[in-house]
Coordinates of N, CA, C and O in Angstrom, one line a residue:
M118 N 13.3 -11.4 4.9 CA 12.1 -10.9 4.2 C 12.4 -11.3 2.6 O 13.3 -11.1 2.0
R119 N 11.2 -11.6 2.0 CA 11.1 -12.1 0.7 C 9.9 -12.0 0.1 O 8.9 -11.5 0.7
I120 N 9.9 -11.9 -1.2 CA 8.6 -11.7 -2.0 C 8.1 -13.2 -2.1 O 8.7 -14.1 -2.3
T121 N 6.6 -13.2 -1.7 CA 6.1 -14.4 -1.5 C 5.3 -15.2 -2.6 O 5.1 -16.2 -2.6
S122 N 5.1 -14.3 -3.8 CA 4.5 -14.9 -4.8 C 4.6 -14.3 -6.1 O 5.2 -13.2 -6.2
G123 N 4.1 -14.8 -7.1 CA 4.4 -14.2 -8.6 C 5.8 -14.3 -9.3 O 6.5 -15.1 -8.9
E124 N 6.0 -13.3 -10.0 CA 7.2 -13.5 -11.1 C 8.5 -13.3 -10.2 O 9.4 -13.9 -10.6
Y125 N 8.4 -12.6 -9.2 CA 9.7 -12.5 -8.4 C 9.8 -13.3 -7.1 O 10.5 -13.0 -6.2
K126 N 8.8 -14.2 -7.0 CA 8.7 -15.0 -5.8 C 10.0 -15.4 -5.3 O 11.1 -15.9 -6.1
N127 N 10.2 -15.4 -4.1 CA 11.4 -15.8 -3.3 C 12.5 -14.8 -3.3 O 13.6 -15.1 -2.9
R128 N 12.6 -13.6 -4.0 CA 13.5 -12.6 -4.1 C 13.6 -12.2 -2.8 O 12.7 -11.8 -2.3
Q129 N 14.8 -12.1 -2.4 CA 15.3 -11.5 -0.9 C 15.1 -10.0 -0.9 O 15.4 -9.3 -2.0
L130 N 14.4 -9.4 0.1 CA 14.4 -7.8 0.3 C 15.3 -7.4 1.4 O 15.4 -8.2 2.5
F131 N 15.9 -6.4 1.4 CA 16.8 -5.8 2.3 C 16.0 -5.1 3.2 O 15.1 -4.3 3.0
V132 N 16.1 -5.1 4.6 CA 15.4 -4.4 5.5 C 16.7 -4.3 6.7 O 17.1 -5.2 7.3
P133 N 16.8 -3.1 6.7 CA 17.9 -2.6 7.8 C 17.5 -3.1 9.2 O 16.3 -3.0 9.5
E134 N 18.6 -3.3 10.1 CA 18.3 -3.4 11.5 C 17.6 -2.2 12.2 O 17.9 -1.0 11.6
G135 N 17.1 -2.3 13.2 CA 16.3 -1.4 13.9 C 15.0 -1.2 13.9 O 14.3 -2.0 13.4
D136 N 14.2 -0.1 14.5 CA 12.9 -0.1 14.7 C 12.3 1.1 13.6 O 11.0 1.4 13.8
F137 N 13.0 1.7 12.7 CA 12.3 2.9 12.0 C 11.7 2.3 10.9 O 11.0 3.1 10.1
I138 N 11.9 0.9 10.5 CA 11.3 0.4 9.2 C 10.5 -1.0 10.1 O 11.1 -1.7 10.8
R139 N 9.1 -0.9 9.7 CA 8.6 -2.0 10.4 C 7.9 -2.8 9.2 O 6.6 -2.4 8.8
P140 N 8.6 -3.5 8.5 CA 7.7 -4.4 7.2 C 6.8 -5.0 7.5 O 6.7 -5.8 8.4
T141 N 5.8 -5.4 6.3 CA 4.8 -6.0 6.8 C 5.2 -7.4 6.5 O 6.0 -7.7 5.4
S142 N 5.0 -8.3 7.3 CA 5.3 -9.6 7.4 C 5.0 -10.4 6.1 O 3.9 -10.2 5.3
D143 N 5.6 -11.6 5.8 CA 5.4 -12.4 4.7 C 3.9 -12.9 5.0 O 3.1 -12.9 3.9
R144 N 3.4 -13.2 6.2 CA 2.2 -13.8 6.3 C 1.1 -12.8 6.1 O 0.0 -13.1 5.3
M145 N 1.2 -11.6 6.6 CA 0.3 -10.5 6.2 C 0.2 -10.3 4.9 O -0.9 -9.9 4.3
R146 N 1.2 -10.1 4.0 CA 1.2 -9.9 2.6 C 0.7 -11.0 1.9 O -0.3 -10.7 0.9
Q147 N 0.7 -12.1 2.1 CA 0.0 -13.4 1.5 C -1.5 -13.3 1.9 O -2.3 -13.3 1.0
S148 N -1.9 -12.7 3.2 CA -3.2 -12.6 3.4 C -3.9 -11.3 2.5 O -5.0 -11.6 1.9
I149 N -3.2 -10.2 2.5 CA -3.6 -9.2 1.7 C -3.8 -9.7 0.2 O -4.8 -9.4 -0.3
F150 N -2.9 -10.4 -0.4 CA -2.9 -10.6 -1.8 C -4.0 -11.7 -2.1 O -4.9 -11.9 -3.2
N151 N -4.3 -12.6 -1.1 CA -5.4 -13.6 -1.5 C -6.7 -12.9 -1.0 O -7.6 -13.3 -1.9
I152 N -6.8 -12.0 -0.4 CA -8.0 -11.3 -0.2 C -8.3 -10.4 -1.6 O -9.4 -10.5 -2.0
L153 N -7.3 -9.8 -2.2 CA -7.5 -9.1 -3.5 C -7.9 -9.9 -4.4 O -8.6 -9.7 -5.3
R154 N -7.3 -11.3 -4.4 CA -7.6 -12.2 -5.6 C -9.0 -12.8 -5.4 O -9.7 -13.2 -6.3
H155 N -9.4 -13.0 -4.1 CA -10.8 -13.6 -3.8 C -11.5 -12.9 -2.8 O -11.9 -13.3 -1.8
P156 N -11.8 -11.4 -3.3 CA -12.7 -10.6 -2.2 C -14.0 -11.2 -1.9 O -14.6 -11.8 -2.8
K157 N -14.3 -10.9 -0.7 CA -15.7 -11.3 -0.4 C -16.7 -10.2 -0.8 O -18.0 -10.4 -0.6
W158 N -16.2 -9.3 -1.0 CA -17.2 -8.0 -1.7 C -17.3 -8.1 -3.2 O -16.3 -8.8 -3.7
D159 N -18.3 -7.7 -3.7 CA -18.5 -7.8 -5.3 C -17.5 -6.4 -5.7 O -17.6 -5.3 -5.5
D160 N -16.5 -7.0 -6.6 CA -15.6 -6.1 -7.0 C -15.0 -6.4 -8.4 O -15.1 -7.4 -8.8
T161 N -14.6 -5.4 -9.0 CA -14.2 -5.3 -10.6 C -12.8 -5.1 -10.4 O -12.1 -5.2 -11.6
F162 N -12.1 -5.1 -9.3 CA -10.6 -4.8 -9.2 C -9.9 -5.9 -9.9 O -10.2 -7.2 -9.4
D163 N -8.9 -5.6 -10.6 CA -8.0 -6.5 -11.2 C -6.6 -6.0 -11.0 O -6.3 -4.8 -11.5
L164 N -5.7 -6.8 -10.2 CA -4.3 -6.6 -10.0 C -3.6 -6.4 -11.3 O -2.6 -5.6 -11.5
D165 N -3.9 -7.2 -12.3 CA -3.0 -7.3 -13.6 C -3.3 -6.0 -14.2 O -4.4 -5.4 -14.7
G166 N -2.1 -5.3 -14.4 CA -2.2 -3.9 -15.3 C -2.5 -2.9 -14.2 O -2.3 -1.7 -14.5
A167 N -2.7 -3.1 -13.0 CA -2.8 -1.9 -12.2 C -1.7 -1.0 -11.9 O -0.5 -1.5 -11.7
R168 N -2.1 0.2 -11.7 CA -1.0 1.2 -11.1 C -1.3 1.3 -9.7 O -2.4 1.5 -9.2
V169 N -0.1 1.2 -9.0 CA -0.2 1.1 -7.5 C 0.6 2.2 -6.8 O 1.5 2.5 -7.4
L170 N 0.1 2.5 -5.6 CA 0.8 3.5 -4.8 C 1.0 2.7 -3.5 O 0.2 2.2 -2.9
D171 N 2.3 2.8 -3.0 CA 2.9 2.1 -1.8 C 3.5 3.5 -1.0 O 4.4 4.0 -1.2
I172 N 2.5 4.0 -0.1 CA 2.9 5.0 0.6 C 3.3 4.8 2.0 O 2.8 3.9 2.5
F173 N 4.4 5.4 2.7 CA 5.0 5.0 3.9 C 5.5 3.7 3.5 O 5.4 2.7 4.1
C174 N 6.3 3.6 2.3 CA 6.7 2.2 1.7 C 7.7 1.5 2.3 O 8.0 0.2 2.5
G175 N 8.7 2.2 3.2 CA 9.7 1.5 3.9 C 10.7 0.7 3.0 O 11.2 1.2 2.1
S176 N 10.5 -0.6 3.1 CA 11.3 -1.5 2.3 C 10.6 -1.7 0.8 O 11.4 -2.2 0.0
G177 N 9.3 -1.2 0.7 CA 8.7 -1.4 -0.7 C 8.3 -2.8 -0.6 O 7.6 -3.2 -1.8
S178 N 7.9 -3.5 0.2 CA 7.6 -5.0 0.1 C 6.0 -5.1 -0.5 O 6.0 -6.2 -1.2
L179 N 5.3 -4.3 -0.1 CA 3.7 -4.4 -0.5 C 3.7 -4.2 -2.0 O 3.2 -4.8 -2.8
G180 N 4.6 -3.0 -2.4 CA 4.5 -2.4 -3.9 C 5.3 -3.6 -4.8 O 4.8 -3.8 -5.9
L181 N 6.3 -4.1 -4.3 CA 7.3 -5.2 -4.9 C 6.2 -6.5 -5.1 O 6.3 -6.9 -6.3
E182 N 5.5 -6.8 -4.1 CA 4.8 -7.9 -4.2 C 3.5 -7.6 -5.2 O 3.2 -8.7 -6.0
A183 N 3.1 -6.5 -5.3 CA 2.1 -6.2 -6.3 C 2.7 -6.3 -7.7 O 2.0 -6.9 -8.6
L184 N 3.9 -5.8 -7.9 CA 4.5 -5.9 -9.2 C 4.9 -7.3 -9.6 O 4.6 -7.6 -10.7
S185 N 5.2 -8.2 -8.6 CA 5.5 -9.4 -8.8 C 4.1 -10.3 -9.2 O 4.2 -11.3 -10.0
N186 N 2.9 -9.8 -8.7 CA 1.7 -10.4 -9.1 C 0.9 -9.6 -10.2 O -0.4 -9.9 -10.3
G187 N 1.6 -9.0 -10.9 CA 1.0 -8.4 -12.3 C 0.7 -7.0 -12.4 O 0.3 -6.4 -13.5
A188 N 0.9 -6.2 -11.3 CA 0.7 -4.7 -11.4 C 1.6 -4.2 -12.5 O 2.7 -4.6 -12.7
S189 N 1.3 -3.0 -13.3 CA 2.2 -2.5 -14.2 C 3.0 -1.6 -13.9 O 4.0 -1.4 -14.5
H190 N 2.7 -1.0 -12.7 CA 3.5 0.3 -12.3 C 3.4 0.3 -10.7 O 2.3 0.3 -10.1
C191 N 4.4 0.9 -10.1 CA 4.2 1.0 -8.4 C 5.1 2.5 -8.2 O 6.2 2.7 -8.7
T192 N 4.3 3.4 -7.6 CA 4.8 4.8 -7.0 C 5.1 4.4 -5.7 O 4.4 4.1 -4.8
F193 N 6.4 4.5 -5.3 CA 6.8 4.3 -3.8 C 7.1 5.7 -3.2 O 7.8 6.5 -3.8
I194 N 6.5 6.0 -2.1 CA 6.6 7.1 -1.4 C 7.0 7.0 0.0 O 6.5 6.3 0.6
D195 N 8.4 7.7 0.5 CA 8.7 7.6 1.9 C 9.4 8.8 2.1 O 10.0 9.4 1.0
Q196 N 9.6 9.2 3.3 CA 10.6 10.2 3.6 C 12.1 9.6 3.4 O 13.0 10.6 3.1
D197 N 12.3 8.4 3.8 CA 13.7 7.8 3.4 C 13.5 6.9 2.6 O 12.8 5.9 2.8
V198 N 14.2 7.0 1.5 CA 13.9 6.0 0.2 C 15.0 5.2 0.1 O 15.1 4.5 -1.0
R199 N 16.2 5.2 0.8 CA 17.4 4.4 0.6 C 17.0 2.9 0.4 O 17.4 2.2 -0.3
T200 N 16.1 2.4 1.4 CA 15.9 1.0 1.7 C 15.0 0.5 0.2 O 15.4 -0.7 -0.3
V201 N 13.9 1.2 -0.1 CA 13.2 0.8 -1.2 C 14.1 1.0 -2.7 O 14.0 0.0 -3.4
R202 N 14.9 1.9 -2.8 CA 15.8 2.1 -3.7 C 16.6 0.8 -4.0 O 17.0 0.1 -5.0
N203 N 17.2 0.3 -2.7 CA 18.1 -0.8 -2.7 C 17.2 -2.0 -3.2 O 17.7 -2.9 -3.9
N204 N 16.0 -2.1 -2.8 CA 15.2 -3.3 -3.0 C 14.5 -3.3 -4.6 O 13.9 -4.4 -4.9
T205 N 14.6 -2.2 -5.3 CA 13.8 -2.2 -6.8 C 14.8 -2.6 -7.8 O 14.3 -2.5 -8.9
G206 N 16.0 -3.1 -7.4 CA 17.1 -3.3 -8.6 C 16.7 -4.3 -9.5 O 17.2 -4.2 -10.7
F207 N 15.9 -5.2 -9.2 CA 15.2 -6.3 -10.2 C 14.1 -5.6 -11.1 O 13.9 -6.6 -11.9
V208 N 13.6 -4.8 -10.8 CA 12.3 -4.4 -11.5 C 12.7 -3.7 -12.9 O 13.7 -2.7 -12.4
P209 N 12.2 -4.0 -13.8 CA 12.5 -3.4 -15.2 C 12.3 -1.9 -15.1 O 11.3 -1.5 -14.3
E210 N 13.1 -1.2 -15.8 CA 13.0 0.2 -15.7 C 11.6 0.6 -16.4 O 11.2 0.0 -17.3
G211 N 11.0 1.8 -15.7 CA 9.7 2.1 -16.3 C 8.6 1.4 -15.4 O 7.5 1.9 -15.4
G212 N 8.9 0.4 -14.6 CA 7.9 -0.3 -13.9 C 7.7 0.5 -12.6 O 6.7 -0.1 -11.8
F213 N 8.4 1.4 -12.2 CA 8.5 2.0 -10.9 C 8.9 3.4 -10.7 O 9.7 3.8 -11.6
E214 N 8.5 4.0 -9.9 CA 8.9 5.4 -9.5 C 9.3 5.5 -8.0 O 8.4 5.1 -7.4
V215 N 10.4 6.2 -7.5 CA 10.5 6.3 -6.2 C 10.4 7.9 -5.8 O 11.2 8.6 -6.7
I216 N 9.6 8.3 -5.0 CA 9.3 9.6 -4.5 C 9.7 9.9 -3.0 O 9.1 9.2 -2.2
Q217 N 10.6 10.8 -2.9 CA 11.0 11.1 -1.4 C 10.2 12.1 -1.0 O 10.3 13.5 -1.4
S218 N 9.1 11.9 -0.1 CA 8.2 12.9 0.2 C 7.4 12.5 1.6 O 7.4 11.3 1.9
S219 N 7.2 13.4 2.4 CA 6.3 13.2 3.4 C 4.7 12.9 2.8 O 4.6 13.5 1.8
A220 N 4.1 11.9 3.3 CA 2.7 11.8 2.9 C 1.8 13.0 2.9 O 1.0 13.2 1.9
L221 N 2.1 13.8 3.8 CA 1.2 14.9 4.1 C 1.7 16.2 3.0 O 1.2 17.0 3.2
S222 N 2.8 16.0 2.3 CA 3.3 17.0 1.3 C 3.1 16.5 -0.2 O 3.7 16.9 -1.0
L223 N 2.2 15.4 -0.3 CA 2.0 14.9 -1.6 C 1.5 16.2 -2.5 O 0.8 16.8 -2.4
K224 N 2.2 15.9 -3.9 CA 1.8 16.8 -4.9 C 0.6 16.3 -5.7 O 0.1 15.3 -5.4
Q225 N 0.2 17.0 -6.7 CA -0.9 16.6 -7.5 C -0.6 15.2 -8.1 O 0.4 15.0 -8.7
G226 N -1.6 14.3 -8.0 CA -1.5 13.1 -8.8 C -2.3 13.0 -10.3 O -2.6 14.1 -10.6
N227 N -2.3 12.0 -10.8 CA -2.8 11.8 -12.1 C -4.1 11.0 -12.2 O -4.5 10.8 -13.2
S228 N -4.7 10.9 -11.1 CA -6.0 10.1 -10.9 C -6.0 8.6 -11.6 O -6.9 8.2 -12.3
D229 N -4.8 8.2 -11.5 CA -4.7 6.8 -12.1 C -4.3 5.6 -11.1 O -3.9 4.6 -11.6
I230 N -4.3 5.9 -9.9 CA -3.9 4.9 -9.0 C -5.2 4.0 -8.8 O -6.3 4.5 -8.2
G231 N -5.0 2.7 -8.9 CA -6.1 1.7 -8.6 C -6.0 0.9 -7.3 O -7.0 0.4 -7.0
L232 N -4.8 0.9 -6.8 CA -4.5 0.1 -5.5 C -3.4 0.9 -4.8 O -2.5 1.3 -5.2
V233 N -3.9 1.2 -3.4 CA -2.9 1.9 -2.6 C -2.7 1.0 -1.3 O -3.7 0.5 -0.8
F234 N -1.4 0.9 -1.0 CA -1.0 0.1 0.3 C -0.5 1.6 1.0 O 0.2 2.3 0.7
M235 N -1.0 1.5 2.4 CA -0.7 2.5 3.4 C -0.4 2.0 4.7 O -1.3 1.3 5.3
D236 N 0.9 2.1 5.0 CA 1.4 1.3 6.5 C 2.0 2.5 7.2 O 3.4 2.3 7.3
P237 N 1.5 3.4 7.8 CA 2.2 4.6 8.2 C 2.7 4.1 9.6 O 2.4 3.0 10.3
P238 N 3.7 5.0 10.2 CA 4.1 4.6 11.5 C 2.8 4.7 12.6 O 2.1 5.5 12.3
Y239 N 3.0 3.8 13.4 CA 2.0 3.6 14.3 C 1.8 5.0 15.3 O 3.0 5.4 15.7
R240 N 0.4 5.1 15.9 CA 0.4 6.3 16.9 C 0.7 7.6 16.4 O 1.2 8.3 17.5
Q241 N 0.8 8.0 15.2 CA 1.2 9.3 14.8 C 0.2 10.1 14.0 O 0.4 11.1 13.3
N242 N -1.1 9.5 13.8 CA -2.0 10.3 13.4 C -2.1 10.5 11.9 O -2.2 11.8 11.4
F243 N -1.4 9.7 11.0 CA -1.1 9.9 9.6 C -2.4 9.4 8.8 O -2.5 9.8 7.5
V244 N -3.1 8.5 9.3 CA -4.1 7.7 8.4 C -5.0 8.8 7.6 O -5.2 8.7 6.4
E245 N -6.0 9.3 8.7 CA -7.0 10.2 8.1 C -6.5 11.4 7.2 O -7.0 11.7 6.1
P246 N -5.5 12.0 7.7 CA -5.0 13.2 6.8 C -4.4 12.7 5.6 O -4.5 13.3 4.4
T247 N -3.7 11.5 5.3 CA -3.1 11.0 4.0 C -4.2 10.6 3.3 O -4.3 10.9 1.9
L248 N -5.4 10.0 3.7 CA -6.5 9.5 2.9 C -7.1 10.8 2.4 O -7.4 10.8 1.2
Q249 N -7.3 11.8 3.1 CA -7.8 13.2 2.6 C -6.9 13.8 1.5 O -7.4 14.3 0.5
K250 N -5.6 13.7 1.7 CA -4.7 14.3 0.9 C -4.8 13.4 -0.8 O -4.7 14.1 -1.7
L251 N -5.0 12.2 -0.4 CA -5.2 11.4 -1.8 C -6.2 11.8 -2.5 O -6.2 11.9 -3.8
I252 N -7.5 12.2 -1.8 CA -8.6 12.6 -2.5 C -8.3 14.0 -2.9 O -8.5 14.2 -4.2
D253 N -8.0 14.9 -2.2 CA -7.6 16.5 -2.5 C -6.7 16.6 -3.5 O -7.0 17.4 -4.5
N254 N -5.6 15.8 -3.7 CA -4.7 15.9 -4.8 C -4.9 15.0 -5.8 O -3.9 14.8 -6.7
Q255 N -6.1 14.3 -5.9 CA -6.4 13.5 -7.3 C -5.4 12.4 -7.6 O -5.0 12.3 -8.8
W256 N -5.1 11.5 -6.5 CA -4.2 10.3 -6.9 C -5.1 9.2 -7.4 O -4.5 8.2 -8.2
L257 N -6.5 9.0 -7.1 CA -7.1 7.8 -7.2 C -8.2 7.8 -8.3 O -8.8 8.7 -8.5
L258 N -8.1 6.6 -8.8 CA -9.2 6.4 -9.9 C -10.5 5.9 -9.2 O -10.2 5.5 -7.9
D259 N -11.7 6.3 -9.7 CA -12.7 5.9 -9.0 C -13.0 4.2 -8.8 O -12.3 3.5 -9.5
K260 N -13.2 3.9 -7.7 CA -13.2 2.4 -7.1 C -12.0 2.0 -6.9 O -11.6 0.6 -6.8
A261 N -11.0 2.8 -6.7 CA -9.5 2.3 -6.3 C -9.7 1.9 -4.8 O -10.6 2.1 -4.0
I262 N -9.0 0.5 -4.7 CA -8.9 -0.1 -3.5 C -7.8 0.4 -2.7 O -6.4 0.7 -3.1
V263 N -8.0 0.8 -1.4 CA -7.0 1.4 -0.3 C -7.0 0.5 0.7 O -8.0 0.2 1.5
I264 N -5.7 0.0 1.0 CA -5.4 -1.0 2.2 C -4.6 -0.3 3.1 O -3.5 0.1 2.8
V265 N -5.2 -0.2 4.3 CA -4.4 0.4 5.4 C -4.0 -0.7 6.4 O -5.2 -1.2 7.0
E266 N -2.7 -0.4 6.9 CA -2.3 -1.4 8.1 C -1.9 -0.5 9.0 O -1.2 0.5 8.8
C267 N -2.5 -0.7 10.2 CA -2.5 0.3 11.3 C -2.4 -0.4 12.6 O -2.6 -1.7 12.7
E268 N -2.1 0.3 13.7 CA -2.1 -0.4 15.0 C -3.5 -0.8 15.5 O -4.5 -0.3 15.1
K269 N -3.6 -1.9 16.1 CA -4.8 -2.6 16.6 C -5.7 -1.6 17.2 O -5.2 -0.9 18.2
G270 N -7.0 -1.7 16.9 CA -8.0 -0.8 17.5 C -8.1 0.8 17.0 O -9.0 1.3 17.5
L271 N -7.4 1.1 16.1 CA -7.4 2.3 15.5 C -8.8 2.6 14.9 O -9.2 1.8 14.1
D272 N -9.5 3.7 15.2 CA -10.9 4.1 14.6 C -10.5 4.9 13.6 O -10.0 6.1 13.8
I273 N -10.9 4.6 12.3 CA -10.6 5.5 11.0 C -12.0 5.9 10.7 O -12.9 5.2 10.4
N274 N -11.9 7.3 10.6 CA -13.2 8.0 10.1 C -12.8 8.7 8.7 O -12.1 9.7 8.7
C275 N -13.3 8.1 7.8 CA -13.3 8.7 6.5 C -14.4 8.6 5.3 O -15.4 7.8 5.7
D276 N -14.2 9.2 4.2 CA -15.1 9.1 3.3 C -15.1 7.9 2.3 O -15.5 8.3 1.2
F277 N -14.5 6.7 2.7 CA -14.2 5.7 1.9 C -15.3 4.7 2.2 O -15.6 4.5 3.4
E278 N -15.6 3.7 1.3 CA -16.4 2.7 1.6 C -15.7 1.5 2.4 O -14.6 0.9 1.7
L279 N -15.9 1.0 3.5 CA -15.2 0.0 4.3 C -15.6 -1.2 3.5 O -17.0 -1.7 3.5
L280 N -14.8 -2.1 3.1 CA -15.2 -3.3 2.4 C -14.7 -4.5 3.4 O -15.6 -5.5 3.4
D281 N -13.8 -4.3 4.1 CA -13.3 -5.7 4.9 C -12.2 -5.1 6.0 O -11.6 -4.2 5.9
T282 N -12.3 -5.9 7.1 CA -11.2 -5.5 8.1 C -10.7 -6.9 8.4 O -11.4 -8.1 8.5
R283 N -9.4 -7.0 8.7 CA -8.7 -8.2 9.4 C -7.9 -7.8 10.5 O -7.2 -6.7 10.4
S284 N -7.5 -8.7 11.4 CA -6.5 -8.4 12.5 C -5.6 -9.7 12.4 O -5.9 -10.7 12.3
Q285 N -4.2 -9.2 12.7 CA -3.2 -10.2 12.8 C -2.1 -9.4 13.8 O -1.7 -8.3 13.6
S286 N -1.6 -10.2 14.7 CA -0.8 -9.9 15.8 C -1.0 -8.5 16.1 O -2.0 -8.2 16.9
Q287 N -0.3 -7.6 16.1 CA -0.3 -6.3 16.6 C -1.1 -5.2 15.6 O -1.1 -3.9 16.0
S288 N -1.5 -5.6 14.3 CA -2.1 -4.9 13.3 C -3.4 -5.2 13.0 O -3.9 -6.3 13.0
D289 N -4.1 -4.1 12.6 CA -5.5 -4.2 11.9 C -5.2 -3.8 10.3 O -4.3 -2.9 10.0
L290 N -5.8 -4.6 9.5 CA -6.2 -4.3 8.3 C -7.3 -3.9 7.9 O -8.2 -4.3 8.0
Y291 N -7.4 -2.5 7.1 CA -8.7 -2.1 6.6 C -8.7 -1.8 5.1 O -7.7 -1.4 4.4
F292 N -9.7 -2.5 4.4 CA -9.7 -2.5 2.9 C -11.1 -1.5 2.8 O -11.9 -1.7 3.1
F293 N -10.6 -0.5 2.1 CA -11.6 0.6 1.6 C -11.8 0.6 0.0 O -10.7 0.2 -0.5
R294 N -12.8 1.1 -0.4 CA -13.0 1.6 -1.6 C -13.4 3.1 -1.8 O -13.9 3.4 -1.2
Y295 N -12.7 3.5 -2.7 CA -12.8 5.1 -3.0 C -13.9 5.4 -4.0 O -13.7 4.6 -5.1
N296 N -15.0 6.0 -3.7 CA -16.2 6.2 -4.6 C -16.1 7.6 -5.0 O -16.6 8.3 -4.2
K297 N -15.6 8.0 -6.1 CA -15.5 9.3 -6.6 C -16.9 10.1 -6.4 O -17.0 11.1 -6.2
T298 N -17.8 9.4 -6.9 CA -19.1 10.0 -7.1 C -19.9 10.0 -5.7 O -20.7 11.1 -5.5
G299 N -19.4 9.5 -4.8 CA -19.9 9.5 -3.4 C -19.2 10.8 -2.6 O -19.6 11.1 -1.4
Q300 N -18.4 11.4 -3.2 CA -17.5 12.5 -2.5 C -18.5 13.8 -2.6 O -19.0 14.2 -3.4

């Protein structure tokens, strides 16, 4: 696995053997970042300078791809942070933070996250409670983009604006926008 574009293009990322980490494929990450650069929805989102949250981060591939493509900071959150810590060695100090935590135990945020990547374990009912936790604990800027990668066919019921959906292999991608005033 490698970073596919930007400043850190072709940097190899460590992913341990086994099935406890299911990293987002190179192809899926390329699709995500192409959609962010050229959205079909009317949007003012700009990855340059964005503060990013990579929750259920595993290897950290999505957040690292965002940093490689101009994001200013990424907060990585997972219960097991050994792999992401191993993969952040080339990122300048101050460009990231690693938090060891369950998504459902998130502490209060700073309302400064403009982009969220969420790739929870499949079939464990984490998506909707985690989205609600991000709202309740004030992690998100108004108009933040939230990208959820989940098992194919999952019905997500939330208070976010659905912008786009895509399917690849065994996964569905949902692109949401958080509208603070709509809460």
